[in-house]
CSV table of C-alpha atoms in Angstrom, one decimal:
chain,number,residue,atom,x,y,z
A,28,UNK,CA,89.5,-47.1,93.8
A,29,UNK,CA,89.2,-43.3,93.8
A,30,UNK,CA,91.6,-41.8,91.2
A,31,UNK,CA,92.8,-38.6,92.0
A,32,UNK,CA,94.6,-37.4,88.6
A,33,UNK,CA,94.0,-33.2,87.4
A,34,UNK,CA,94.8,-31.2,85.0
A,35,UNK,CA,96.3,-27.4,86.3
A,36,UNK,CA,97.4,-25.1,83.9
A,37,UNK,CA,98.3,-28.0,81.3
A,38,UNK,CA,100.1,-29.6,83.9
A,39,UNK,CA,99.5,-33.1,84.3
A,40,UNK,CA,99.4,-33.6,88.3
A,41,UNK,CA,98.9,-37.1,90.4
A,42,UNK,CA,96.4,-35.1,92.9
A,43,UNK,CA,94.8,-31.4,93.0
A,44,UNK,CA,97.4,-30.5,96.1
A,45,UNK,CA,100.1,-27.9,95.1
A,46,UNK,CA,102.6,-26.6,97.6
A,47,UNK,CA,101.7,-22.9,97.5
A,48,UNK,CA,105.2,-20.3,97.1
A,49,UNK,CA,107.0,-20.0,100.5
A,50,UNK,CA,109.8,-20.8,102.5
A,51,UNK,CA,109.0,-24.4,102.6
A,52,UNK,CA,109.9,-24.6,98.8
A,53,UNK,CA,113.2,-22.5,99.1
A,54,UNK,CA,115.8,-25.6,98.7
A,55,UNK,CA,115.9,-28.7,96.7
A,56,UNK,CA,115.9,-30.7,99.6
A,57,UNK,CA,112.7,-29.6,100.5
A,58,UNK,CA,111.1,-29.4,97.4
A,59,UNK,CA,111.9,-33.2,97.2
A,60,UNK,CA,110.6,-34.1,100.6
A,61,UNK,CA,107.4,-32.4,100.0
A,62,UNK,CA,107.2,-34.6,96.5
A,63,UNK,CA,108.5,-37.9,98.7
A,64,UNK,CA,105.3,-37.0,100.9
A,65,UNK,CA,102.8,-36.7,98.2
A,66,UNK,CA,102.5,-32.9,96.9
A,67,UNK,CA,102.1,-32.7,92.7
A,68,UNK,CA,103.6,-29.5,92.6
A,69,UNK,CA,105.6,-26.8,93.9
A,70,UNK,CA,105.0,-23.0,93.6
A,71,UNK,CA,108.8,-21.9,94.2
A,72,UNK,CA,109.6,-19.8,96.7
A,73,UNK,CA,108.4,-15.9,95.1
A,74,UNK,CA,111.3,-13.6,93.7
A,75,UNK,CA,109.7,-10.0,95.6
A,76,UNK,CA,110.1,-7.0,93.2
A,77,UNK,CA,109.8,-4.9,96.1
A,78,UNK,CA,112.8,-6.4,97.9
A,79,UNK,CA,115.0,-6.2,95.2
A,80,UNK,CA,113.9,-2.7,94.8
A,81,UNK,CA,114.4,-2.3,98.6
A,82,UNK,CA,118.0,-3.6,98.8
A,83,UNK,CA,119.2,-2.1,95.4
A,84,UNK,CA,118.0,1.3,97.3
A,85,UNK,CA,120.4,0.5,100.6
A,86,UNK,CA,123.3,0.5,98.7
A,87,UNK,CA,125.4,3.9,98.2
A,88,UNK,CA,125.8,4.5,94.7
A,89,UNK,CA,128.3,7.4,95.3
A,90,UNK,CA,125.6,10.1,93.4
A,91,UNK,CA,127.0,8.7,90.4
A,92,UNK,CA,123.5,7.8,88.2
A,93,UNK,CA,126.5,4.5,86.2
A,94,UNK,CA,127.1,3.7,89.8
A,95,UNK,CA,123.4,3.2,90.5
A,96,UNK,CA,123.0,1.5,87.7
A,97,UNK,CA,125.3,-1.0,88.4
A,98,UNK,CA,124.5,-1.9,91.8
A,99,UNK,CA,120.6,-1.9,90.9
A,100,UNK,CA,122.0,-4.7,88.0
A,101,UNK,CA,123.8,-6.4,90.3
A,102,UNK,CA,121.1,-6.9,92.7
A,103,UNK,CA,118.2,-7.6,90.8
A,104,UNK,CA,121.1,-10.3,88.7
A,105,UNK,CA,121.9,-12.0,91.9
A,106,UNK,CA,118.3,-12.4,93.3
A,107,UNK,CA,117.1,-13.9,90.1
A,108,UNK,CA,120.1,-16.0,90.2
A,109,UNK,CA,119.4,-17.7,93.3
A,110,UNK,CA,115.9,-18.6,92.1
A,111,UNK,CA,117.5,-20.0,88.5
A,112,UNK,CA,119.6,-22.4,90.6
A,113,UNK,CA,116.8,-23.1,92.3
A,114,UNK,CA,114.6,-24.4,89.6
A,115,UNK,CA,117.5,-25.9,88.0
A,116,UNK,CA,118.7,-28.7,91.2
A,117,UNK,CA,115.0,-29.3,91.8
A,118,UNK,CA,114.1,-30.4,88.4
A,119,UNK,CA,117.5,-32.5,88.7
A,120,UNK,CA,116.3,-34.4,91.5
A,121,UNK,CA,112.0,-34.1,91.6
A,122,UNK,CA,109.9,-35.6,88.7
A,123,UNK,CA,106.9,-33.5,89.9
A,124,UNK,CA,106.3,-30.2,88.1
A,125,UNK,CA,108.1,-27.0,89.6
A,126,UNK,CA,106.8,-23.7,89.1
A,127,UNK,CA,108.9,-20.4,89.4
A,128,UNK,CA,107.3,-17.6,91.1
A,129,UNK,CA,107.6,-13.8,90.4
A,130,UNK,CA,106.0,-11.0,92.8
A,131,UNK,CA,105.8,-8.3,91.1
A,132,UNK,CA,103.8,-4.7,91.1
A,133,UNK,CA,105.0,-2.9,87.8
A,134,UNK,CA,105.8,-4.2,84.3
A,135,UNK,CA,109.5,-3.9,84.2
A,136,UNK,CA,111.6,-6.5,82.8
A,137,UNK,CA,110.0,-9.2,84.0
A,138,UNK,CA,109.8,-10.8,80.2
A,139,UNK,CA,113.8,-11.6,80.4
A,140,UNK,CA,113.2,-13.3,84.1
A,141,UNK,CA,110.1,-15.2,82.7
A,142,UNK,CA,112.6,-17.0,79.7
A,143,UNK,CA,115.3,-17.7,82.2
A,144,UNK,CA,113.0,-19.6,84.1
A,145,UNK,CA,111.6,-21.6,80.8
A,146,UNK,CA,115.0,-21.6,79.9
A,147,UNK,CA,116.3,-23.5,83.6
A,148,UNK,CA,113.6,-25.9,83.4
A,149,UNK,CA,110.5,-24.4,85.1
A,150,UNK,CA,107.6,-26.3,84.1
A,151,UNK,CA,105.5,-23.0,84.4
A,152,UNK,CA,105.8,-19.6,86.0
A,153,UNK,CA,103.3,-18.2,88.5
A,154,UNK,CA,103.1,-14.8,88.4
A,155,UNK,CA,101.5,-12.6,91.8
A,156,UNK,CA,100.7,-8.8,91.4
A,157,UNK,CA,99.8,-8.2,95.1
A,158,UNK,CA,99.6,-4.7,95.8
A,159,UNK,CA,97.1,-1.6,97.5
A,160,UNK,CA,95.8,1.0,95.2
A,161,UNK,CA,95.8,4.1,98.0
A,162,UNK,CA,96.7,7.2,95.8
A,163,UNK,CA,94.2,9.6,95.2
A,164,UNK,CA,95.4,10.1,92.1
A,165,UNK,CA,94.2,6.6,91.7
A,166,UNK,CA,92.5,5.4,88.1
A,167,UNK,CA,89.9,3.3,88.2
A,168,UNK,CA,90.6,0.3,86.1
A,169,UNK,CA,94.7,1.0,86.1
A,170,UNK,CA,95.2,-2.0,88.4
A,171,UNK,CA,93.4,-4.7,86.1
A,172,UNK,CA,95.0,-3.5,82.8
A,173,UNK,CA,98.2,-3.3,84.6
A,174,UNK,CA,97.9,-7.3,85.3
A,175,UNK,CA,96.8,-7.4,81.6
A,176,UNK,CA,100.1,-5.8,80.6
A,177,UNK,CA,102.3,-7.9,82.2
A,178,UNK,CA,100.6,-10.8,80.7
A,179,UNK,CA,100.6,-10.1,77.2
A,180,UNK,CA,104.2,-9.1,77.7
A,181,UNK,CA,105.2,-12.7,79.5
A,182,UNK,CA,103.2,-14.7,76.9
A,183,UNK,CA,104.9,-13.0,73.8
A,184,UNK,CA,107.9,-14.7,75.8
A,185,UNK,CA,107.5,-18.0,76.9
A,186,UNK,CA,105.9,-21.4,75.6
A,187,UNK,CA,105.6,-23.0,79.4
A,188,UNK,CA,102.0,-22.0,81.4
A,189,UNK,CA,101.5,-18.8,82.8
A,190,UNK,CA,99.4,-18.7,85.9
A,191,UNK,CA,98.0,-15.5,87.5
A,192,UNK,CA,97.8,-15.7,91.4
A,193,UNK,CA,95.5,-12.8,92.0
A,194,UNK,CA,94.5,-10.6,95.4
A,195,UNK,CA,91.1,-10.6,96.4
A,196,UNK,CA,91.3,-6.4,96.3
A,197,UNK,CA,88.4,-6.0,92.9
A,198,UNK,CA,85.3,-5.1,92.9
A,199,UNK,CA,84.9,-7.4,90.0
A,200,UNK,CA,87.3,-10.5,90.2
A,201,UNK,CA,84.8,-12.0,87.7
A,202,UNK,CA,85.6,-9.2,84.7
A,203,UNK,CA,89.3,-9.5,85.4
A,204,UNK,CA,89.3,-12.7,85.4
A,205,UNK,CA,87.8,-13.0,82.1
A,206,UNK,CA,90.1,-10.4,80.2
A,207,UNK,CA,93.1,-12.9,82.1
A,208,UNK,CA,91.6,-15.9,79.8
A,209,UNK,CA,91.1,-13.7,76.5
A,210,UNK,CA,95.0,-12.7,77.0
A,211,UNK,CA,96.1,-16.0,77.6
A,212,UNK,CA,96.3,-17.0,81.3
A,213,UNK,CA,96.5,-20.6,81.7
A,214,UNK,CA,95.1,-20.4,85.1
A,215,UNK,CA,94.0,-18.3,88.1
A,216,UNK,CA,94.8,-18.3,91.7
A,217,UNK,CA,92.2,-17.5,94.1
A,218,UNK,CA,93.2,-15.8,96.5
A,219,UNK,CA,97.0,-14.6,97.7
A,220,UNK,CA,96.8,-13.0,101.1
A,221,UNK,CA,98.0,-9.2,101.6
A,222,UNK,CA,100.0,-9.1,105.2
A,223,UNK,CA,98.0,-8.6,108.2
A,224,UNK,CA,98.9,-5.1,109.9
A,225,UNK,CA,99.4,-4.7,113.7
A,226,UNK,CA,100.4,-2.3,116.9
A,227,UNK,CA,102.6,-3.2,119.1
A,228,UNK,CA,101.1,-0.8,121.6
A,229,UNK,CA,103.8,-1.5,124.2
A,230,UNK,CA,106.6,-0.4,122.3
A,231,UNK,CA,105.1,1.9,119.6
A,232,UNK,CA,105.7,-0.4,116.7
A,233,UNK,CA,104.0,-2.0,113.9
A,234,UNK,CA,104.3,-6.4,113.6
A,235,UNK,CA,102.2,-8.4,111.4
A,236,UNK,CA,98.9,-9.7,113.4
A,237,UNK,CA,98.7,-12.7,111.4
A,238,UNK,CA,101.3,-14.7,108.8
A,239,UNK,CA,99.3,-17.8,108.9
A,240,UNK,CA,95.8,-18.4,107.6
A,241,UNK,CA,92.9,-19.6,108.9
A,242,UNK,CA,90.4,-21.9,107.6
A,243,UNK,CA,87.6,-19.1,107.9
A,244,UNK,CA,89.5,-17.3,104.7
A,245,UNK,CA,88.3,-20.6,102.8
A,246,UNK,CA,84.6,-19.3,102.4
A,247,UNK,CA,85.7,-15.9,100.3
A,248,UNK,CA,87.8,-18.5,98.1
A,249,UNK,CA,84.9,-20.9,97.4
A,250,UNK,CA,82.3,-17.9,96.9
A,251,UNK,CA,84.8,-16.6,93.9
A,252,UNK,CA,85.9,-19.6,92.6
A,253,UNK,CA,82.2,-20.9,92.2
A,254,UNK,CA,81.2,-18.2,90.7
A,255,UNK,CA,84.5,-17.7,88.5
A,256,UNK,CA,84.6,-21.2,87.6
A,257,UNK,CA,80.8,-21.1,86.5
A,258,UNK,CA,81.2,-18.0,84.4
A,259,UNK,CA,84.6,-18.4,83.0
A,260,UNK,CA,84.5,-22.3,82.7
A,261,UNK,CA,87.8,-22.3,80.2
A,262,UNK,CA,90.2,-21.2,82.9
A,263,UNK,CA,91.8,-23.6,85.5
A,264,UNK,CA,91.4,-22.5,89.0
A,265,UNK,CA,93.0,-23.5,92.2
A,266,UNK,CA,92.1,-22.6,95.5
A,267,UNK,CA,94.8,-20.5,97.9
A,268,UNK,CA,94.4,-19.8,101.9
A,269,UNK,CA,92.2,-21.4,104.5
A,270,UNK,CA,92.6,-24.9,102.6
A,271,UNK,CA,93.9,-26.9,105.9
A,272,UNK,CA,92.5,-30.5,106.2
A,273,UNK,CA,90.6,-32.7,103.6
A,274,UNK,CA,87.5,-31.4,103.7
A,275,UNK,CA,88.4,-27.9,102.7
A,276,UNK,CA,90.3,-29.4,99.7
A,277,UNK,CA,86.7,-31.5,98.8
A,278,UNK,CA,85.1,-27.7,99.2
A,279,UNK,CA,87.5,-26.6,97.0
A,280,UNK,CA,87.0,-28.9,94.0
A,281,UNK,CA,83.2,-29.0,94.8
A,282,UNK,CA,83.3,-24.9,94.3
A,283,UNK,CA,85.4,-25.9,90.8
A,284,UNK,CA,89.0,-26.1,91.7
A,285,UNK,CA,91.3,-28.2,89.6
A,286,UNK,CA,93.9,-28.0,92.8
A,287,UNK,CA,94.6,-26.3,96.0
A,288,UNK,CA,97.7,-24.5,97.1
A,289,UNK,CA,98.8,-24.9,100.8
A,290,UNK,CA,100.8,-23.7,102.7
A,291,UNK,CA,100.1,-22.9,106.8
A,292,UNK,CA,98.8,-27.0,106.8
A,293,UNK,CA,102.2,-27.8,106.0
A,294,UNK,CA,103.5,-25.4,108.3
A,295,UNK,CA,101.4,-26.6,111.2
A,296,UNK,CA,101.6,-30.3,110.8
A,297,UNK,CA,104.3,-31.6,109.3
A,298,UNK,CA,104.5,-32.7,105.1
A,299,UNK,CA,102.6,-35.6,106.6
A,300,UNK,CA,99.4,-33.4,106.3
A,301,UNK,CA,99.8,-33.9,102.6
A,302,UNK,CA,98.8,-37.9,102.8
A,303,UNK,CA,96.3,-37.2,105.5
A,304,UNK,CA,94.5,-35.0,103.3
A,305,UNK,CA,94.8,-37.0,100.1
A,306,UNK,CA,93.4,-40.0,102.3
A,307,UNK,CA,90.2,-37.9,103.6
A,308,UNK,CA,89.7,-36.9,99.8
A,309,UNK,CA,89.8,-40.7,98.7
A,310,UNK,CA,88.0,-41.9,101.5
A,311,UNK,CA,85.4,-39.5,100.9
A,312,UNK,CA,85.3,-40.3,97.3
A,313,UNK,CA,85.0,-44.0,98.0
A,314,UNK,CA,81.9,-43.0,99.7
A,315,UNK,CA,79.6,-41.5,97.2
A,316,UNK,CA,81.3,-43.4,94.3
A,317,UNK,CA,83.4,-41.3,92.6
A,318,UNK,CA,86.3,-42.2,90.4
A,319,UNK,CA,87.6,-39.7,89.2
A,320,UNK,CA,87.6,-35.7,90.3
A,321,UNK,CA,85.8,-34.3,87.5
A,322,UNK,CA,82.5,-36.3,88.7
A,323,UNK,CA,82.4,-33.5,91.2
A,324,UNK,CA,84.3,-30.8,90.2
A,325,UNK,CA,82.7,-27.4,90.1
A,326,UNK,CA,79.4,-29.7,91.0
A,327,UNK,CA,78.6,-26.8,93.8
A,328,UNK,CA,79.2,-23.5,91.6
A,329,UNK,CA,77.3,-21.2,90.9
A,330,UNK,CA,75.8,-22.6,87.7
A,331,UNK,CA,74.9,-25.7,89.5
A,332,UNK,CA,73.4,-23.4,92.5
A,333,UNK,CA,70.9,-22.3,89.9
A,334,UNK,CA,68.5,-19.9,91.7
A,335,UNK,CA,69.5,-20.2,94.6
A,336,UNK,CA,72.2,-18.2,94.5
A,337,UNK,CA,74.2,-18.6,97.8
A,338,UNK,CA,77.1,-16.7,97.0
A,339,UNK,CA,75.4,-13.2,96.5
A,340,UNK,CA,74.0,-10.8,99.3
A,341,UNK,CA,70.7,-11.3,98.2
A,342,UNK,CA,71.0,-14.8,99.9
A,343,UNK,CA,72.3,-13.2,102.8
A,344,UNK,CA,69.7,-10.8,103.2
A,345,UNK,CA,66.8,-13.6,102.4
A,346,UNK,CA,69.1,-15.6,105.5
A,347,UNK,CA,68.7,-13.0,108.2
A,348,UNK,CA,64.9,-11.5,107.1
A,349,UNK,CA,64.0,-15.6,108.1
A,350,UNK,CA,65.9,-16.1,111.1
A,351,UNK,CA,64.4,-15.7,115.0
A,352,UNK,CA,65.9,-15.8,117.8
């Protein structure tokens, strides 16, 4: 019988399927239906820097720079809070691992939110720097070091994992990826989505075109994470968006996932997804007689491509130079 044990980020999971941060992990009571129906883990339900930021900037300080203060404290106390709470009922009533979830876009004090986490019980923290580099003043390279920075200063804090859930916005996820390892990541996301832009040309406003995603985002994930996972072999990768039935989680751990994060599966179907999936995995497992995960894992990356090298444009290139109508 297929086992279907893993290893994320030093955390010992019963299968490689995460629930991925969103509103279906905002509540205890969902958190334990989604363990009830077979998910190993829970990404928590993200703190947004820019929200706190946002609503701290709504409020009418009276000019006075104390008053400011104050309110900005306030804000930013009671949104971090509600996500202490959070952590703290779930791990009362859950055995599964939960992991708090921070997005951020500057290194401010995220150190002191990082302890309170490890501190309520979080079993690691997963940390999302999500964010468009348009200024012209722009320098090259300030994005990457700016996810090193915040690292290094989370690390020097806490004892519990530290994951780093990553945009797919570098022109070398690879290099990043690698400096993530030397400063201690425990594991890599691959890839959060940036929200889909819109017109509504009717009544002159912008909307989102798309919240969910779609199961044609997987290929970008397994290109990275094959190559990722064959050049930095030390980190522990999960895969995030376009993951939506079985076989994308088999692509996944083929490419050299440890786990998948979902989200829009859920969404779409029900938490009884969660067993469907798990059962296609097994089934397929059963199949080709495998026991365990790692008999596969990563056994489609980009080391085990060789020379072929199908995640590159030169395969693409050799793909359209041979094909006739």
């Amino acid at each position: 019988m297929a086992q279907l044990k893993t290893s994320f980020a030093g955390l010992a999971l019963e299968n490689p399927l995460i629930i991925g941060s969103s509103g279906l992990a905002d509540s205890p009571e969902k958190i334990k239906r989604l363990e009830e129906a077979g998910a190993a883990a829970v990404v928590l339900k993200s703190v947004f820097e820019e929200q706190i930021s946002a609503q701290a900037g709504s409020m009418d300080g009276y000019g006075s720079p104390e008053a400011d203060g104050y309110l900005n404290a306030y804000i930013r106390s009671h949104a971090l809070d509600k996500h202490i709470a959070l952590v703290e009922e779930a791990k009362k009533i859950c055995s599964i691992p939960i992991i708090a979830s921070i997005n951020c876009y500057t290194d401010n004090e995220w150190t002191d939110f990082a302890k309170l986490m490890e501190k309520a019980g979080a079993d690691a923290l997963e940390i999302n720097i999500l964010a468009l580099q348009t200024g012209k003043e722009y320098i090259p390279g300030s994005f990457e070091q700016r996810h090193l920075s915040i690292l290094r200063h989370v690390k020097k804090e806490v004892k519990i994992p530290v994951i780093m859930k990553l945009g797919s916005n570098f022109t070398n996820p690879i290099a990043l990826i690698d400096q993530l390892y030397a400063n201690g990541a425990d594991a890599a996301v691959l890839f959060n989505r940036f929200c889909q832009p819109d017109f509504d040309i009717e009544n002159l406003t912008f909307c989102n075109a798309r919240v969910m995603s779609s199961e044609y985002e997987l290929s970008d994930r397994l290109r990275w994470t094959a190559i990722a996972s064959a050049s930095v072999p030390q980190l522990d990768y999960a895969v995030s968006g376009g993951v939506h039935d079985g076989k994308g989680l088999i692509k996944a751990i083929l490419a050299g996932a440890c786990a998948v994060e979902i989200c829009t599966a859920v969404y779409r179907n029900g938490e009884k997804i969660i067993r469907t999936m798990l059962d296609e995995l097994v089934q397929w497992m059963n199949g080709r007689n495998f026991d365990k995960l790692a008999q596969f894992k990563g056994k489609m990356n980009a080391q085990a491509a060789g020379a072929v090298n199908p995640f590159e444009r030169t395969q693409f290139m050799k793909y359209y130079s041979e094909h006739k109508e």
